[in-house]
Tab-separated table of C-alpha atoms (C1' of nucleotides) in Angstrom:
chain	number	residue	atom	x	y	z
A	53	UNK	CA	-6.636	118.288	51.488
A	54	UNK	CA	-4.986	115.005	52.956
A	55	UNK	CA	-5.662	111.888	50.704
A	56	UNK	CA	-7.260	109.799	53.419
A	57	UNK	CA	-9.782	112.600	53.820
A	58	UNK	CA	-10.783	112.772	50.059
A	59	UNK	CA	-11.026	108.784	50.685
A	60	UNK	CA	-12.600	109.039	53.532
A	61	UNK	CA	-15.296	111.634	51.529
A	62	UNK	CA	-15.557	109.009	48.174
A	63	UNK	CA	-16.886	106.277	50.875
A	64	UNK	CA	-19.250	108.554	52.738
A	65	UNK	CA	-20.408	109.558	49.158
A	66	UNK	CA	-19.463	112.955	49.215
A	67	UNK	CA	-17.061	112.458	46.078
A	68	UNK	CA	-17.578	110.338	43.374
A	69	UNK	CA	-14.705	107.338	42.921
A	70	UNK	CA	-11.959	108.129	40.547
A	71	UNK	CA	-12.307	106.551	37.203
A	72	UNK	CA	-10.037	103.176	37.850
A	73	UNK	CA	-7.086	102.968	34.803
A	74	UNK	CA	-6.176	100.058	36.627
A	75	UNK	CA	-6.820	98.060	39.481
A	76	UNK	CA	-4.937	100.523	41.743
A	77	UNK	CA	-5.099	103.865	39.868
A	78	UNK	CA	-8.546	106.234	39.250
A	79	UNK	CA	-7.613	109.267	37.703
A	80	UNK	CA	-9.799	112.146	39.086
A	81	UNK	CA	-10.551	115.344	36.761
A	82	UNK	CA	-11.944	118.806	37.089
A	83	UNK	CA	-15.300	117.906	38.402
A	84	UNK	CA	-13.971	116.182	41.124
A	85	UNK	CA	-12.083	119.199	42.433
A	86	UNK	CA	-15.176	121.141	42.146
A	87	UNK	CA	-17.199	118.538	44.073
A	88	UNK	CA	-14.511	118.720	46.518
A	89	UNK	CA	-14.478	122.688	46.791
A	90	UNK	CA	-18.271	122.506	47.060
A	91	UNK	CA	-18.557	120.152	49.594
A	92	UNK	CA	-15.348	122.090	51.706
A	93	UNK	CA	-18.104	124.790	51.554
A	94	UNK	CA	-20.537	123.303	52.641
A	95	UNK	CA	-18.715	122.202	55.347
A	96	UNK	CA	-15.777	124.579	56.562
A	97	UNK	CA	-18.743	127.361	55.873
A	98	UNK	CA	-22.066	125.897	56.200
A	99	UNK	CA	-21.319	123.999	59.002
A	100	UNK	CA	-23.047	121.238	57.760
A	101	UNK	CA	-22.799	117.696	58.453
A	102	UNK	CA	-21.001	115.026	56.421
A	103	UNK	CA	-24.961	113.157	56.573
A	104	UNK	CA	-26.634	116.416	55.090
A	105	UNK	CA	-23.964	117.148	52.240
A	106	UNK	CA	-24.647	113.034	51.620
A	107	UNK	CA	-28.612	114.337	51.196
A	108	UNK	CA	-28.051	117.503	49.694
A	109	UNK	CA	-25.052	115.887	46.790
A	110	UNK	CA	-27.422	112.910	45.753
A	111	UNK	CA	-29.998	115.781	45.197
A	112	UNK	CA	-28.137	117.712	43.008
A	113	UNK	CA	-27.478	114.180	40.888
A	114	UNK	CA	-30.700	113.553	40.390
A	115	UNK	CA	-31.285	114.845	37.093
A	116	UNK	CA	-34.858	113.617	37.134
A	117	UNK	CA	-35.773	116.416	39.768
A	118	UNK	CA	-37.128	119.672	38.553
A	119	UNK	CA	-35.425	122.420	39.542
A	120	UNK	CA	-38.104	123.730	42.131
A	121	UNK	CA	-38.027	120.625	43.488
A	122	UNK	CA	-34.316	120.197	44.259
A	123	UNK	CA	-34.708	123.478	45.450
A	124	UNK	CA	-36.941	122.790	48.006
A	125	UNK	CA	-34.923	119.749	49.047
A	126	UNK	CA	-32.001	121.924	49.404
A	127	UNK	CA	-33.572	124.298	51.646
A	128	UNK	CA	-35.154	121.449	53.621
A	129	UNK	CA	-31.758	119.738	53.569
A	130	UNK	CA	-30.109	122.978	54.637
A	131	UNK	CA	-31.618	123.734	57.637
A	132	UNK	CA	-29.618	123.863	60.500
A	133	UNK	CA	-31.604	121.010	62.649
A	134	UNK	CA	-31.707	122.452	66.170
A	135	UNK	CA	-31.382	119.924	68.859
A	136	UNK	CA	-34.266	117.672	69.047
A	137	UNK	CA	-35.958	120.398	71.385
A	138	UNK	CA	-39.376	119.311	71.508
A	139	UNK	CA	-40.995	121.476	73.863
A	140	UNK	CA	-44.670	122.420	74.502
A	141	UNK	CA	-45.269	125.829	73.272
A	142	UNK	CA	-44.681	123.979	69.774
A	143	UNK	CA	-48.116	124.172	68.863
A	144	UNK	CA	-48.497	127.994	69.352
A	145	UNK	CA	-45.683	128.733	67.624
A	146	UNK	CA	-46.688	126.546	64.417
A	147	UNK	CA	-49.465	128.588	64.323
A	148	UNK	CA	-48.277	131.890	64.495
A	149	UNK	CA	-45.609	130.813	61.293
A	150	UNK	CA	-48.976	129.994	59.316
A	151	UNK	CA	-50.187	132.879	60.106
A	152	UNK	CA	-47.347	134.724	59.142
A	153	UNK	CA	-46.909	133.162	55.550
A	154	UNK	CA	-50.656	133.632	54.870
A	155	UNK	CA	-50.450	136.964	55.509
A	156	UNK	CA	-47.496	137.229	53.763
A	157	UNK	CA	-49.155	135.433	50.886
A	158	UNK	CA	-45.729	132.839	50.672
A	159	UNK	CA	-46.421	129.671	48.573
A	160	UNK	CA	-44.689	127.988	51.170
A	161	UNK	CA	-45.707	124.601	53.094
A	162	UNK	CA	-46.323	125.324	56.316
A	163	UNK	CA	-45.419	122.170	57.145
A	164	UNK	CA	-41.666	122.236	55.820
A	165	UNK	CA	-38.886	122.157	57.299
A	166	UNK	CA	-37.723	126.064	57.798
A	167	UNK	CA	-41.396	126.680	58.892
A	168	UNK	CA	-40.924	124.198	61.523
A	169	UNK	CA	-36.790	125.551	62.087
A	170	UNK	CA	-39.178	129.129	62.637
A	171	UNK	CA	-41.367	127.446	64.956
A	172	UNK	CA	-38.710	126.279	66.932
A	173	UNK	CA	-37.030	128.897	67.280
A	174	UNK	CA	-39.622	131.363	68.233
A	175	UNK	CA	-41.199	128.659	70.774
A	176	UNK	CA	-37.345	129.050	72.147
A	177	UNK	CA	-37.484	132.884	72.384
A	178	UNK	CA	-40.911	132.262	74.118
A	179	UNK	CA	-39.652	129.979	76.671
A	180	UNK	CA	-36.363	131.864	77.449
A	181	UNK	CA	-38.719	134.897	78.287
A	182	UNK	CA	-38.296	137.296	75.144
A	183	UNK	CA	-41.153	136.505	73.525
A	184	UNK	CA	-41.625	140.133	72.215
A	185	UNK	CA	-38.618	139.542	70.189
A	186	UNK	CA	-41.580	138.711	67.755
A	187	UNK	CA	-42.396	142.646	67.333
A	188	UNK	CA	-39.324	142.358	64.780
A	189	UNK	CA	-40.348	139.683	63.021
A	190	UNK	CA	-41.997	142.007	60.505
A	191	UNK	CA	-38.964	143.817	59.485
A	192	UNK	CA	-37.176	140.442	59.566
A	193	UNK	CA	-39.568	138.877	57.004
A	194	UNK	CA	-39.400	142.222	54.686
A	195	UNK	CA	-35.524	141.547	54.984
A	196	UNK	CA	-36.024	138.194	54.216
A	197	UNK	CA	-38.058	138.832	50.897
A	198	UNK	CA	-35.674	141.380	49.883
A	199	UNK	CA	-32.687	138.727	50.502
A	200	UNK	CA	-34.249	136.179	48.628
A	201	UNK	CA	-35.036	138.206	45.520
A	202	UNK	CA	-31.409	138.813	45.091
A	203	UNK	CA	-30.551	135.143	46.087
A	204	UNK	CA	-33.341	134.364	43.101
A	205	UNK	CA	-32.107	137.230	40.716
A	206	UNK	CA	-28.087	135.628	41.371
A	207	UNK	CA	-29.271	132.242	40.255
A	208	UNK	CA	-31.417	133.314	37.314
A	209	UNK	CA	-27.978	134.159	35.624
A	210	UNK	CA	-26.674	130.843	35.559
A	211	UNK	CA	-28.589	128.920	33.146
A	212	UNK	CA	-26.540	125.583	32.786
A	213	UNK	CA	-28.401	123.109	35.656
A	214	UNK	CA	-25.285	121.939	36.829
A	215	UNK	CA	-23.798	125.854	37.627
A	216	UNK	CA	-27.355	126.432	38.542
A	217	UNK	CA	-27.757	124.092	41.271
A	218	UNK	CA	-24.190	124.496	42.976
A	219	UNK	CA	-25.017	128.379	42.626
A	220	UNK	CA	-28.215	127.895	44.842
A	221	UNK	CA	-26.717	125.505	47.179
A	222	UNK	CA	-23.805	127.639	47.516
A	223	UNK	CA	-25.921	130.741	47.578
A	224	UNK	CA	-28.097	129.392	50.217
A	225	UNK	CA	-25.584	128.156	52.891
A	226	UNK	CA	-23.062	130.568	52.405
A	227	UNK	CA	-25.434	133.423	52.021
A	228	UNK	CA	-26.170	132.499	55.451
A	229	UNK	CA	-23.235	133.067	57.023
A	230	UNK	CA	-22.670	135.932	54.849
A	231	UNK	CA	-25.744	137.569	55.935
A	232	UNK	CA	-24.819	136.668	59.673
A	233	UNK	CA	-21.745	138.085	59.411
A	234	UNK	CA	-23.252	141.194	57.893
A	235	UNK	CA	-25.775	141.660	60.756
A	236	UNK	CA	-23.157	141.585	62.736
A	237	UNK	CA	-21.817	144.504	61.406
A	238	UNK	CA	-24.090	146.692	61.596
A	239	UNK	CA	-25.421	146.055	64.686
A	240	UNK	CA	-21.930	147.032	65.879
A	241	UNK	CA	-22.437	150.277	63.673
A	242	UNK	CA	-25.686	150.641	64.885
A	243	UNK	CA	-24.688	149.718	68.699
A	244	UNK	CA	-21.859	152.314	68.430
A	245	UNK	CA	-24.171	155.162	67.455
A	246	UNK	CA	-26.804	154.213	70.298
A	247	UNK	CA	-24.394	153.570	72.932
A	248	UNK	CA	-21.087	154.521	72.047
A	249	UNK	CA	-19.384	156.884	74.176
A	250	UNK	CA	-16.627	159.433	73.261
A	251	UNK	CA	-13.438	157.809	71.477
B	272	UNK	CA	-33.140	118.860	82.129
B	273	UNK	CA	-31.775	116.309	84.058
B	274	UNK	CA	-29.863	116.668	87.240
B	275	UNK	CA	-26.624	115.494	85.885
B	276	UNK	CA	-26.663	118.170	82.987
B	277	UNK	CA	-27.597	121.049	85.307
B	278	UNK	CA	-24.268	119.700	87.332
B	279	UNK	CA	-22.025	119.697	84.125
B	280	UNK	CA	-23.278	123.169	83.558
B	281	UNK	CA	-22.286	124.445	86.846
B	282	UNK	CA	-18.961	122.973	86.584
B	283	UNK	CA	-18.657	124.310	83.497
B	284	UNK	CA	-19.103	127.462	84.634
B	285	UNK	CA	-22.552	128.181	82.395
B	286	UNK	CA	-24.520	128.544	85.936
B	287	UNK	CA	-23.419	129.466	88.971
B	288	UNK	CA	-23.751	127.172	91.694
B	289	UNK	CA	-26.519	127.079	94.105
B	290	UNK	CA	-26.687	128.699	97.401
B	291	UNK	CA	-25.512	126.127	100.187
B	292	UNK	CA	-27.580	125.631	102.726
B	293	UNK	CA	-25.615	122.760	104.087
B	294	UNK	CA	-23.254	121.221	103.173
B	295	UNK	CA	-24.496	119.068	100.694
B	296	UNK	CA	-27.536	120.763	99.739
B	297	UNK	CA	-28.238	124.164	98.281
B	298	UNK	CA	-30.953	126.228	96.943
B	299	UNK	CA	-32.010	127.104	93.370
B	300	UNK	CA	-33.967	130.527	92.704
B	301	UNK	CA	-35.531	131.911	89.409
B	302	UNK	CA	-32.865	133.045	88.389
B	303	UNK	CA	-31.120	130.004	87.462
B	304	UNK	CA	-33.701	128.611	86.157
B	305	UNK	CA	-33.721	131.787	83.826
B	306	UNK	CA	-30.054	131.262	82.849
B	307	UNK	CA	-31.319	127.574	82.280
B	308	UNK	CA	-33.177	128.619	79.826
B	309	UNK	CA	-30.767	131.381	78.473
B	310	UNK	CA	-27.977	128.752	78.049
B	311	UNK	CA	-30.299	126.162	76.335
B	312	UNK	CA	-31.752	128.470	73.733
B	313	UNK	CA	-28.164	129.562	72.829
B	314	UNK	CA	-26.802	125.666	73.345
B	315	UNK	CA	-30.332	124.058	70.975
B	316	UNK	CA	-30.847	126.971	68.471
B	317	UNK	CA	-27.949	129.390	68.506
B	318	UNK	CA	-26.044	126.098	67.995
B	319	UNK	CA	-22.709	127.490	70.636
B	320	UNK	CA	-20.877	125.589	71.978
B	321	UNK	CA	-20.550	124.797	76.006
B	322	UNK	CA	-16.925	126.918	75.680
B	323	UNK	CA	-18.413	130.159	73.350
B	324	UNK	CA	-21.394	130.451	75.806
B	325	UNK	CA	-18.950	130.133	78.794
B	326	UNK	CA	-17.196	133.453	77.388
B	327	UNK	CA	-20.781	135.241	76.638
B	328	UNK	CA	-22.166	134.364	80.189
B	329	UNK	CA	-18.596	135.716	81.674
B	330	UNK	CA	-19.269	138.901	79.700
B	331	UNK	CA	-23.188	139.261	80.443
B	332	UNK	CA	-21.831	139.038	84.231
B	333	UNK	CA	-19.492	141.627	84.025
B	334	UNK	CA	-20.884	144.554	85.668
B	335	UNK	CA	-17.500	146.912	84.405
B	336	UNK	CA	-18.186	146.363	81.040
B	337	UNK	CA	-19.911	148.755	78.822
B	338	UNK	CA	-23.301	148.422	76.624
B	339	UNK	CA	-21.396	148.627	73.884
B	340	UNK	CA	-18.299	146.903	74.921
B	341	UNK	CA	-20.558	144.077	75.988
B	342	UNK	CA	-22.462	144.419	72.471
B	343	UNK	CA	-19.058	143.705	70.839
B	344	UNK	CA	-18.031	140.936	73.114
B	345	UNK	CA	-21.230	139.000	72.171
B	346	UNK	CA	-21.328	139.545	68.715
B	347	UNK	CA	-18.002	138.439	68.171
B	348	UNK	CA	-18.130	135.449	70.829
B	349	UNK	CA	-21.272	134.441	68.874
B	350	UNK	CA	-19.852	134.400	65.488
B	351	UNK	CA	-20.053	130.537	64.472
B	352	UNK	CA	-16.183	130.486	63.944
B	353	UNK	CA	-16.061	128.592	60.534
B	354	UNK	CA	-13.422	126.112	60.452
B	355	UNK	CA	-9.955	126.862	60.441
B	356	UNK	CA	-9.575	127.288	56.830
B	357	UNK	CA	-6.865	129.919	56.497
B	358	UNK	CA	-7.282	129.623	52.431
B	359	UNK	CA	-5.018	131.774	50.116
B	360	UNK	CA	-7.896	134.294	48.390
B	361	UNK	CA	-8.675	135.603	51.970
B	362	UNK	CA	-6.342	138.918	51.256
B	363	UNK	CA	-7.920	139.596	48.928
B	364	UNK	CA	-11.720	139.291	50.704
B	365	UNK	CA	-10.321	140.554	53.478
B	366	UNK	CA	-9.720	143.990	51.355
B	367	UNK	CA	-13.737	144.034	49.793
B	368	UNK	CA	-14.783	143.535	53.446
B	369	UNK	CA	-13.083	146.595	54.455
B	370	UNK	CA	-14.190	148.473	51.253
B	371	UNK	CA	-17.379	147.329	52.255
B	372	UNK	CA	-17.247	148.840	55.698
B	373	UNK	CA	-15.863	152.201	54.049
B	374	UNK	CA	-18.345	152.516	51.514
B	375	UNK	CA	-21.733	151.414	53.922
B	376	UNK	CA	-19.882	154.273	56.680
B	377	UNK	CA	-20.246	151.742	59.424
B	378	UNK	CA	-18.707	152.337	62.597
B	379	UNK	CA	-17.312	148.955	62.784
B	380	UNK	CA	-13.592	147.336	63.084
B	381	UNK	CA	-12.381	145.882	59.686
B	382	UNK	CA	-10.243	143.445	62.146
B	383	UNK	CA	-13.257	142.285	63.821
B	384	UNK	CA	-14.674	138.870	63.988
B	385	UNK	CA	-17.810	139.621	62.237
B	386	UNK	CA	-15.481	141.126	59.482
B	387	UNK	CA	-13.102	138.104	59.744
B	388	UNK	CA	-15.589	135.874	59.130
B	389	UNK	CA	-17.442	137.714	56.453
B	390	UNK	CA	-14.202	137.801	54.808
B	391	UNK	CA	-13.652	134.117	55.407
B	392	UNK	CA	-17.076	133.355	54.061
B	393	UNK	CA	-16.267	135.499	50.660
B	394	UNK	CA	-12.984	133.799	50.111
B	395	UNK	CA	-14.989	130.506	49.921
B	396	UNK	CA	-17.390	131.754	47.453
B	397	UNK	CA	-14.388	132.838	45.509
B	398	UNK	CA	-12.722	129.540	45.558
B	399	UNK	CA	-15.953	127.581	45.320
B	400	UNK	CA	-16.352	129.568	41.821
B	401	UNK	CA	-18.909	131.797	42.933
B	402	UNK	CA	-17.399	135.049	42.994
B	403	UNK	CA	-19.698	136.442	41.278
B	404	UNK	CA	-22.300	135.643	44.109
B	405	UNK	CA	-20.235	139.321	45.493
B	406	UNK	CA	-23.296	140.987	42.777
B	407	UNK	CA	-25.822	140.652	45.537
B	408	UNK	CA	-24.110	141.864	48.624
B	409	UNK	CA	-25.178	145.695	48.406
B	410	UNK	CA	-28.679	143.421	48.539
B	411	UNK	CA	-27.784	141.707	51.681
B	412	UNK	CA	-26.226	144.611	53.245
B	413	UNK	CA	-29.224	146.867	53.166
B	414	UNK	CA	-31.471	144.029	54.138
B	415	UNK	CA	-28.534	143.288	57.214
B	416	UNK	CA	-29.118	147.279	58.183
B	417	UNK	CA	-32.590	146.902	58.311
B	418	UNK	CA	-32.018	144.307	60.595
B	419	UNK	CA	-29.770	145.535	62.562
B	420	UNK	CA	-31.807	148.729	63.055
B	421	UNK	CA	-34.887	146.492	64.322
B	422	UNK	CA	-32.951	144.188	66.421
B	423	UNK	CA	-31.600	147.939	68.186
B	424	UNK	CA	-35.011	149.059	68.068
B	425	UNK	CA	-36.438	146.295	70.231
B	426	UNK	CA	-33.358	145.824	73.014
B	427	UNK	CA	-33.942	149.652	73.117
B	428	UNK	CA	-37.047	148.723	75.092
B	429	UNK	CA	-35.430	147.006	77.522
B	430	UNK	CA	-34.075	149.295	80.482
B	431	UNK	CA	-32.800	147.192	83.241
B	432	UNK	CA	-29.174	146.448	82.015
B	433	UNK	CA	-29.770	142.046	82.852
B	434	UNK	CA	-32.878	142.311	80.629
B	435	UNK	CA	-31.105	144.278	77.820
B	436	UNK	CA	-27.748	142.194	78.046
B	437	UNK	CA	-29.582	138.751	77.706
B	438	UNK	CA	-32.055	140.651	74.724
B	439	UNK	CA	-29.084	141.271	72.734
B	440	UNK	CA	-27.816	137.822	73.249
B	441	UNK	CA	-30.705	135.877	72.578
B	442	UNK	CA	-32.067	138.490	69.768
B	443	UNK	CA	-28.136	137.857	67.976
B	444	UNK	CA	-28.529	133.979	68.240
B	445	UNK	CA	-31.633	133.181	68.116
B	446	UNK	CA	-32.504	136.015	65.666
B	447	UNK	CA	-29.667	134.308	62.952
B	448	UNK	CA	-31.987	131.255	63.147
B	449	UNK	CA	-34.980	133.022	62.270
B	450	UNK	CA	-33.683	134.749	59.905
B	451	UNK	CA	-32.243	131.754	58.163
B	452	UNK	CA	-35.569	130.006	58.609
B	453	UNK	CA	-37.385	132.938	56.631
B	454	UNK	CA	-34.683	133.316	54.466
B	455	UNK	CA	-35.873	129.752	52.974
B	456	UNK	CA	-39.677	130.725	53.003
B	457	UNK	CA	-39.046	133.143	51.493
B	458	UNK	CA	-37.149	131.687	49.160
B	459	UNK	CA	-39.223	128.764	48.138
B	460	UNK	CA	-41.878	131.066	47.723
B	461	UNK	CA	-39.837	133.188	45.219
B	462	UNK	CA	-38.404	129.919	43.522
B	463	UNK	CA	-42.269	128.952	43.099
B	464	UNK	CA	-42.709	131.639	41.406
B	465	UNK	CA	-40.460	131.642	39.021
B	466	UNK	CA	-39.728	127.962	38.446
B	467	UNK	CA	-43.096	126.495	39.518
B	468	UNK	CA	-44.857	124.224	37.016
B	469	UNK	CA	-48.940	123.792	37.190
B	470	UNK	CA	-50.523	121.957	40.147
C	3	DA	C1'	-33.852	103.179	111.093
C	4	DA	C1'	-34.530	102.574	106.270
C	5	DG	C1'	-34.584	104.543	102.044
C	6	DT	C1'	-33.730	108.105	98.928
C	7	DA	C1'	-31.599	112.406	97.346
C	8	DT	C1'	-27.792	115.870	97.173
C	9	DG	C1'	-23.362	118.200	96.078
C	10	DG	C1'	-19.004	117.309	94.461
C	11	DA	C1'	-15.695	114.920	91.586
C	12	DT	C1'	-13.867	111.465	88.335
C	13	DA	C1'	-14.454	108.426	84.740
C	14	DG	C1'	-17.049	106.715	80.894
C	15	DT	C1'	-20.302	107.052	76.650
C	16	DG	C1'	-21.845	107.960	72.006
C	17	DG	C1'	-21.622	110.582	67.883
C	18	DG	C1'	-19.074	112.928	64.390
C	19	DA	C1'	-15.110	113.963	61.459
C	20	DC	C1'	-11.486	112.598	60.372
C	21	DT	C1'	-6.782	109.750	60.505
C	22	DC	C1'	-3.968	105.380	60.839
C	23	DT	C1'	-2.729	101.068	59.451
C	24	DC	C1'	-2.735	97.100	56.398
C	25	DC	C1'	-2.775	94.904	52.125
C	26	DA	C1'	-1.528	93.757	47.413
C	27	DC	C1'	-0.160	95.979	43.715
C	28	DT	C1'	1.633	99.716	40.393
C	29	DA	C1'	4.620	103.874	38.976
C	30	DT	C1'	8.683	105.819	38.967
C	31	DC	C1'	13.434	106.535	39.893
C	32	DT	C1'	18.364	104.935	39.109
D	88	DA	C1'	16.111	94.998	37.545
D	89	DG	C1'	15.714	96.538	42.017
D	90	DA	C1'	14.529	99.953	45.384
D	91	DT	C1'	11.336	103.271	46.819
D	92	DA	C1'	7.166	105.569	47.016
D	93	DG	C1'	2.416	105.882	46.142
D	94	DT	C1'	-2.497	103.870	45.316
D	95	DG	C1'	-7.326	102.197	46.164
D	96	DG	C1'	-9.952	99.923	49.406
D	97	DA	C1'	-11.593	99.003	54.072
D	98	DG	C1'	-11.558	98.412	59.095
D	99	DA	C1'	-9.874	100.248	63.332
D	100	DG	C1'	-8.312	103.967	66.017
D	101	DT	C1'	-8.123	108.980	67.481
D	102	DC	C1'	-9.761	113.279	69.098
D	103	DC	C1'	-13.197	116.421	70.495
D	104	DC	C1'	-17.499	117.438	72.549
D	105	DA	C1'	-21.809	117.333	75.076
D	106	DC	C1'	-23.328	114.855	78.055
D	107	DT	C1'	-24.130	110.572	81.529
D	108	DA	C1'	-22.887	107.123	85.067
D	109	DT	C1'	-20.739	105.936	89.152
D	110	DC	C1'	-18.861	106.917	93.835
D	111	DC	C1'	-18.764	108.909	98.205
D	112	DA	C1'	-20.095	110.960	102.524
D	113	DT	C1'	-23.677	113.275	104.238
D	114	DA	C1'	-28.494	115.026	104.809
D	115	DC	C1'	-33.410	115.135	104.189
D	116	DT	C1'	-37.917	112.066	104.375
D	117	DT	C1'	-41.113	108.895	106.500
DNA sequence: AAGTATGGATAGTGGGACTCTCCACTATCT
DNA sequence: AGATAGTGGAGAGTCCCACTATCCATACTT
């Protein structure tokens, strides 16, 4: 890490300032390299933007937030934010996410922002003609559940909220890419015993 | 779309021109508008860029290549190619990734970019201080099979070879999105449930 | 004939993540 | 003590990327 990029991070709030010993020396500690590994993370990994790890960091100061709560922020903060995309089939799409998390019996707002990341996406699949994509979305969603009971069971271990809080925002944007690249995988297993030919 | 764009897409290579009726005008058939919409859902919710989608279309229009070759193209061309980030523990992920692959039996290259990047992704954990975030991967990789084995279930329907390229494309991309997006419903609702106060 | 649109090509725009440069001052080397 | 290197702070500049604007000669439209 270059020094005018950790500066550059401590005035886009990423990182707090170094404690000044004197008008031009901070010492930084510990916790600042942590923040800074966290937020490399988030970024090299995630893919997020410097705005969302600015959203996302201030949540995970707040120590007035309950721990549901920041979760939720975190997920909300998390989400990928397709292009604006507005399209029209929006509004069937919306619907078909309620339905799904009322008959999946989620206690989730159907109003938040991964329902609305789902809606966009399948109004996408719609529009780009492979609308019956959707038959899979019932093995996706049992995947899901089964993906976020370990994600849950992971950060039930760490009981300290600071450890707690990195290990969900960790878990949830890495996980991601993690699970990505693990899809990959075996749909290249899977491919090869479909398709593949001899050698 | 906007006439401009759709010229910065030809010239990009993400379209193919029009057919010339004169010299300065040609005609546009469904089936650009269908790669439109190919090229947007990839651009807006796979989150590609211009260049990655430039080296799936090239492959999708490839009539020498194989299912399966073509399977691998995409899946590695649509890997979201973390940042550089060569890190130091990657060796070491680099070897559980390949465990991984031996252990699961999948038919799958350790030196692949789905591997690379899984490997990549661990590494980060491990420096971030989350190693131990490595508990819940047997977790993710049975949920990623599951997957996997649905998303080959439904491109199985397709038959003509255009219709079952662009499936696996869009069902790779898009289908990361939705997952992600249920991934978080399904989270908060599993969060509610164990952290959620009254009300 | 007037007005508008098109294909093609080059240059410019706006946003995002840095990176450079300056400044006055401090630490450290010798 | 003097030379050299480094620091925090802040504005400007750079680079990349997905567009967008402008030009031009020509071709549809009315």
């Amino acid at each position: 890490m270059s020094v005018p990029t950790i500066k550059f991070y401590v005035r886009e709030g990423l990182l707090p300032a170094g404690e000044l010993t004197s008008p031009n020396q901070a010492s930084y500690g510990e916790a600042h390299v942590q923040r800074l590994r966290l937020v490399r993370a988030l970024l090299d990994v995630g893919g997020l933007s410097v705005a969302s790890i600015r959203e996302v960091i201030v949540a995970v100061d707040d120590p007035e937030r309950s721990v549901h709560k920041l979760l939720g922020t975190v997920a909300g903060g998390l989400v990928p934010s397709y292009g604006r995309e507005p399209g029209d089939g929006i509004e069937e799409a919306r619907k078909q996410v309620a339905a799904l998390i009322t008959s999946r019996g989620w206690r989730a707002n159907p109003g938040s922002p991964a329902a609305e990341a789902l809606a966009v996406a399948l109004a996408a699949l719609e529009e780009a003609g492979h609308g019956a994509f959707t038959e899979v979305l019932g093995a996706y969603a049992d995947a899901a559940e089964a993906v976020a009971r370990a994600d849950l069971g992971y950060v039930a271990h760490n009981v300290a909220r600071e450890q707690l809080v990195e290990s969900v925002v960790v878990g949830t944007v890495v996980g991601d890419a993690i699970f990505s690249a693990l899809r990959r995988l075996a749909q290249t297993d899977a491919s090869d015993r479909m398709f593949g030919e001899a050698t």
